[in-house]
Amino acid sequence: MSLELTATIDNRDLDISFSVADGETLAILGPNGAGKSSALGVIAGIVHPDSGRASLDGETLFDLPAEWRPAHARGTALMAQDPLLFPHLTVLDNVGFGPRSLGKSRRESRELARHWLAEVDASELAARKPSQLSGGQAQRIAVARALAAEPRLLLLDEPMAALDITVVPAMRQMLKRVLADRSAIIVTHDVLDAVLLADRVVVMESGRIVEEGATKEVLARPRSQFGAGIAGLNLMRGLAAGGAVRTPSGTTIEGLSEPPIADDEPAVAVFNPSSVAVYLTRPVGSPRNAFATKVLELEPHGSQVRVRTEELSADVTVPVVAELDLMPGKEIFLVVKASEVAIYPA
Amino acid sequence: MSATTSVGIPRWIYVPAAVGALFIVLPLVALASRVEWSHFFSLITSDSSVAALKLSLRTSALSTLLCILFGVPMAIVLARTSFRGQSILRSLVLLPLVLPPVVGGIALLYTFGRKGLLGHTLDVLGIQIAFSTTAVVLAQAFVAMPFMVVSLEGTLRAAGQRYEVVAATLGARPTTVLRRVTLPLVLPGLAAGAILAFARSLGEFGATITFAGSLQGVTRTLPLEIYLQREGDPNAAVALSLVLVVVAVLVIGLVRRPRGGQL
Amino acid sequence: MKRLFGILAAGLLLTAVAACGSSSDSSDGAATVPPRLKLTVFAAASLKGTFTEIGKQFEATHKGVTVTFNFAGSADLVAQIQQGAPADVFASADTKNMDKATSDNLISGTPVNFAKNTLEIATPPDNPAHITSLADLAKPGVKVVLCAIEVPCGSAAHAIEDATGVKIKPVSEEQAVTDVLGKVTSGEADAGLVYVTDVKGAGASVHGVTFPESTKAINTYPIAALAGSKHASAAAAFAAYVAGAKGQAVLAAAGFAKP
């Protein structure tokens, strides 16, 4: 079940194009307002783009302006962060709603509903009304309901965003199980969802796709600010200059470029915050990268403290914070060894 | 009272509020005090009274049915679509709410009457509406329809479309969505609209007397009977008025209950 | 805001007081002398045209007297008088309602019959059902509208049916003679039974068919000064004027018969 999509929405400044291979789970990552949900809406048939085309398994979903297949005829079940279980139906009938709508008998639909309730470990909830469920239970049922509709492509819009964090791991395990070998798109802002559930990642920013690739590749060598952010890495973008990267503001970062890049080609320099040291004065000697900046905020990061500045982050130990008397607004130098910086084409 | 309001209201406001309440309640008390209780039962069970009550209940039920059949689709179109002239259409549909019923009766007369817009066509088809029970039902539906549309459109808008979207992505056709999701979700609003429409139909007077005429068992509904009895037997008019008040109170009780529960 | 409320309240109060005070003048006396005497006449709805005219003539000959009218159904008028409405003269469309007033001692002196009215068939101008006689009203398929038996024009129609044996099956029994006339002028009904004066008053919008059997039910109009009147002599003078030559001329012109 493979998807091909190209679409633009003028008033939201959305212009995207991507594909999902048969049996593949694609994660769409990106900051709020990037257009991720709109993209899902376009595929599901509930948001009408201004132009573009999409096909699922070679069948046209839309080919504007000529063709537009309505939502109910697409086979693309959509599940949002709010489970939206029909309040007047029991759990069993909620799950059986899809099969029933597709013309199956009441008995058959209930049979299928029981099967999918078992899949999400919720068989014992069958007789309840949605108002009698916890948030986590309701979202499980919503997953079962979407799956029971036997979608050719399953669309998940931040399915765990509204859940209590204590139930997220179990939910994620369940999704991992049901998404295996299934064509699906999951919109998320949690890197763990991408790592555990997705084969491939698309990163969107401001209505555009800024990065795309296998999950591991994107997380290891991000090319976008957002990609680096979710991978927990520092990223500086600029043009290659003698094996280093020169940013538009004139800063130069030395590093290891692999493969070598021709000068003036777009390039990014990526390094781990734990490789960054913090100084109060500019250190002398050795080819080091040192950047004068100000502390923006301090936040706990595992056993360490993450020092955030305008563009970069550094992870330091608590004693270092105390010794340097770090606090927001303090002027510091961030220093990283060239050997810790990876430089590659953007 | 102090448990629910943290900020007090000015004390003087109780005075006009009490005057307002008295203004509504006192006439009802006066009406009840004028009833000749010794004859009450025989007054309200006379042939003409029973015929009027039966006719009123029957026509009101039918007009409520018309309101459901046509008002529900209208409310759905108004709440779920947008097109040019929609707000004008909405205003027109709601017009009978503020129109004097007698004007509605005259308008209906010039539409369905013998010499009306559709009168000739209907005549050819062998349908004669004037002076028939059908005319009563039409007059009632005309004035009651807006209650259904207003009540249901509000509920539909408040309910939003999120459930409908989910249902569509699960493969439900628009008709299935309407039947299995939209209507069950707005049932309280639909019920409230139907009860209000029924109550309005029950009280309809002006459009009926103008359009349908007045004949026992055919077109003389309870309000017409009350008005007529004022001439002949004022005691019967008072007794029947009280019956209508009781029915109205029951209806209001019915409307309030679903509101308190679900919505 | 508070001030506005106060002004509004005061205004309302003043209006209410003024309304209560204006209805009765304190002066009492003969029809000729006192300045600004206001006479209130309660008259049956069918007398609207004639009494308005008579009122004007009466004012012209009785300087200082202003006549105001309250036209309504006779039963309504009696009910209002019983509730203490400030009226000086009562003119009823039938003797039944005048009898009610008499038995409640609301009348001063005895009522005087001043006019008679009989029924006439009214049809739309083109007379689509070709009505030429009372018997035609009983033909199947003819849509006839009558007054309900509870109101005077209805009891008159009923009396004629009883006396002649013509059984009319009306499609509607209206509350008032004007409603019957409305159904005829709009063309909804083929015929209606109304008063001669109504046919005359409706002019070209209806076609009148007189029928000899109409004499079986003659409506008599009585008039009387009221016991509660503060202008007894003026009230009596008005009643006498109506029954006199001048009043009779106006009534006759409108189609009323002499009593």
Coordinates of C-alpha atoms in Angstrom, one line a residue, chain B residues 12 16 34 109-110 112-116 128 130-131 205 208-216 218-220 224-225 227-233, chain C residues 2 5 73-76 83 96-97 100 124 126 128 143 145 148-152 170-175 179 182-183 185-190:
Chain B
W12 CA -32.8 46.6 44.9
P16 CA -38.3 44.7 39.8
R34 CA -62.1 32.0 38.2
L109 CA -54.2 31.9 2.4
Y110 CA -52.6 33.5 -0.7
F112 CA -52.6 27.5 -0.6
G113 CA -56.1 29.1 -0.8
R114 CA -58.4 28.5 -3.7
K115 CA -57.3 31.7 -5.4
G116 CA -53.7 31.4 -4.0
Q128 CA -58.6 21.4 -1.4
A130 CA -58.9 25.6 2.8
F131 CA -61.3 24.7 5.7
F205 CA -54.5 30.7 17.0
T208 CA -55.4 29.0 12.1
I209 CA -58.4 31.3 12.4
T210 CA -57.3 33.3 9.4
F211 CA -56.4 30.4 7.1
A212 CA -58.3 27.3 8.2
G213 CA -61.6 28.6 9.5
S214 CA -63.4 27.2 12.5
L215 CA -65.5 24.0 12.5
Q216 CA -65.9 21.6 15.4
V218 CA -62.3 19.7 11.7
T219 CA -60.6 23.0 12.2
R220 CA -61.7 24.3 15.6
L224 CA -60.3 28.7 18.8
E225 CA -62.8 26.8 21.0
Y227 CA -62.1 32.1 22.0
L228 CA -65.6 31.1 20.8
Q229 CA -66.7 29.9 24.3
R230 CA -66.0 33.4 25.6
E231 CA -69.1 34.5 23.7
G232 CA -71.3 31.6 24.7
D233 CA -70.1 30.2 28.0
Chain C
K2 CA -29.3 54.8 38.1
F5 CA -33.8 54.2 35.7
G73 CA -68.7 42.2 20.1
S74 CA -71.9 42.7 22.2
A75 CA -70.9 39.9 24.6
D76 CA -67.5 41.4 25.1
Q83 CA -66.2 44.6 35.2
K96 CA -80.0 38.8 24.6
N97 CA -76.9 40.8 25.6
K100 CA -77.9 40.4 30.5
P124 CA -67.8 36.6 -4.3
D126 CA -68.6 36.5 -9.7
P128 CA -69.0 31.1 -8.8
K143 CA -68.7 26.0 0.4
V145 CA -69.4 29.9 5.8
A148 CA -70.8 30.1 15.1
I149 CA -74.0 29.5 17.0
E150 CA -72.5 31.2 20.0
V151 CA -72.5 34.6 18.3
P152 CA -75.7 36.6 17.3
P170 CA -70.9 24.9 6.6
V171 CA -67.2 24.4 6.0
S172 CA -66.5 26.8 8.8
E173 CA -68.3 28.5 11.7
E174 CA -66.6 31.8 12.3
Q175 CA -66.3 33.8 15.5
D179 CA -64.6 36.7 9.5
G182 CA -63.4 37.9 4.9
K183 CA -63.7 34.3 3.8
T185 CA -64.2 38.3 -0.2
S186 CA -61.0 36.3 -0.4
G187 CA -62.9 33.8 -2.6
E188 CA -62.2 30.8 -0.3
A189 CA -65.9 30.4 0.4
D190 CA -68.7 30.3 -2.2

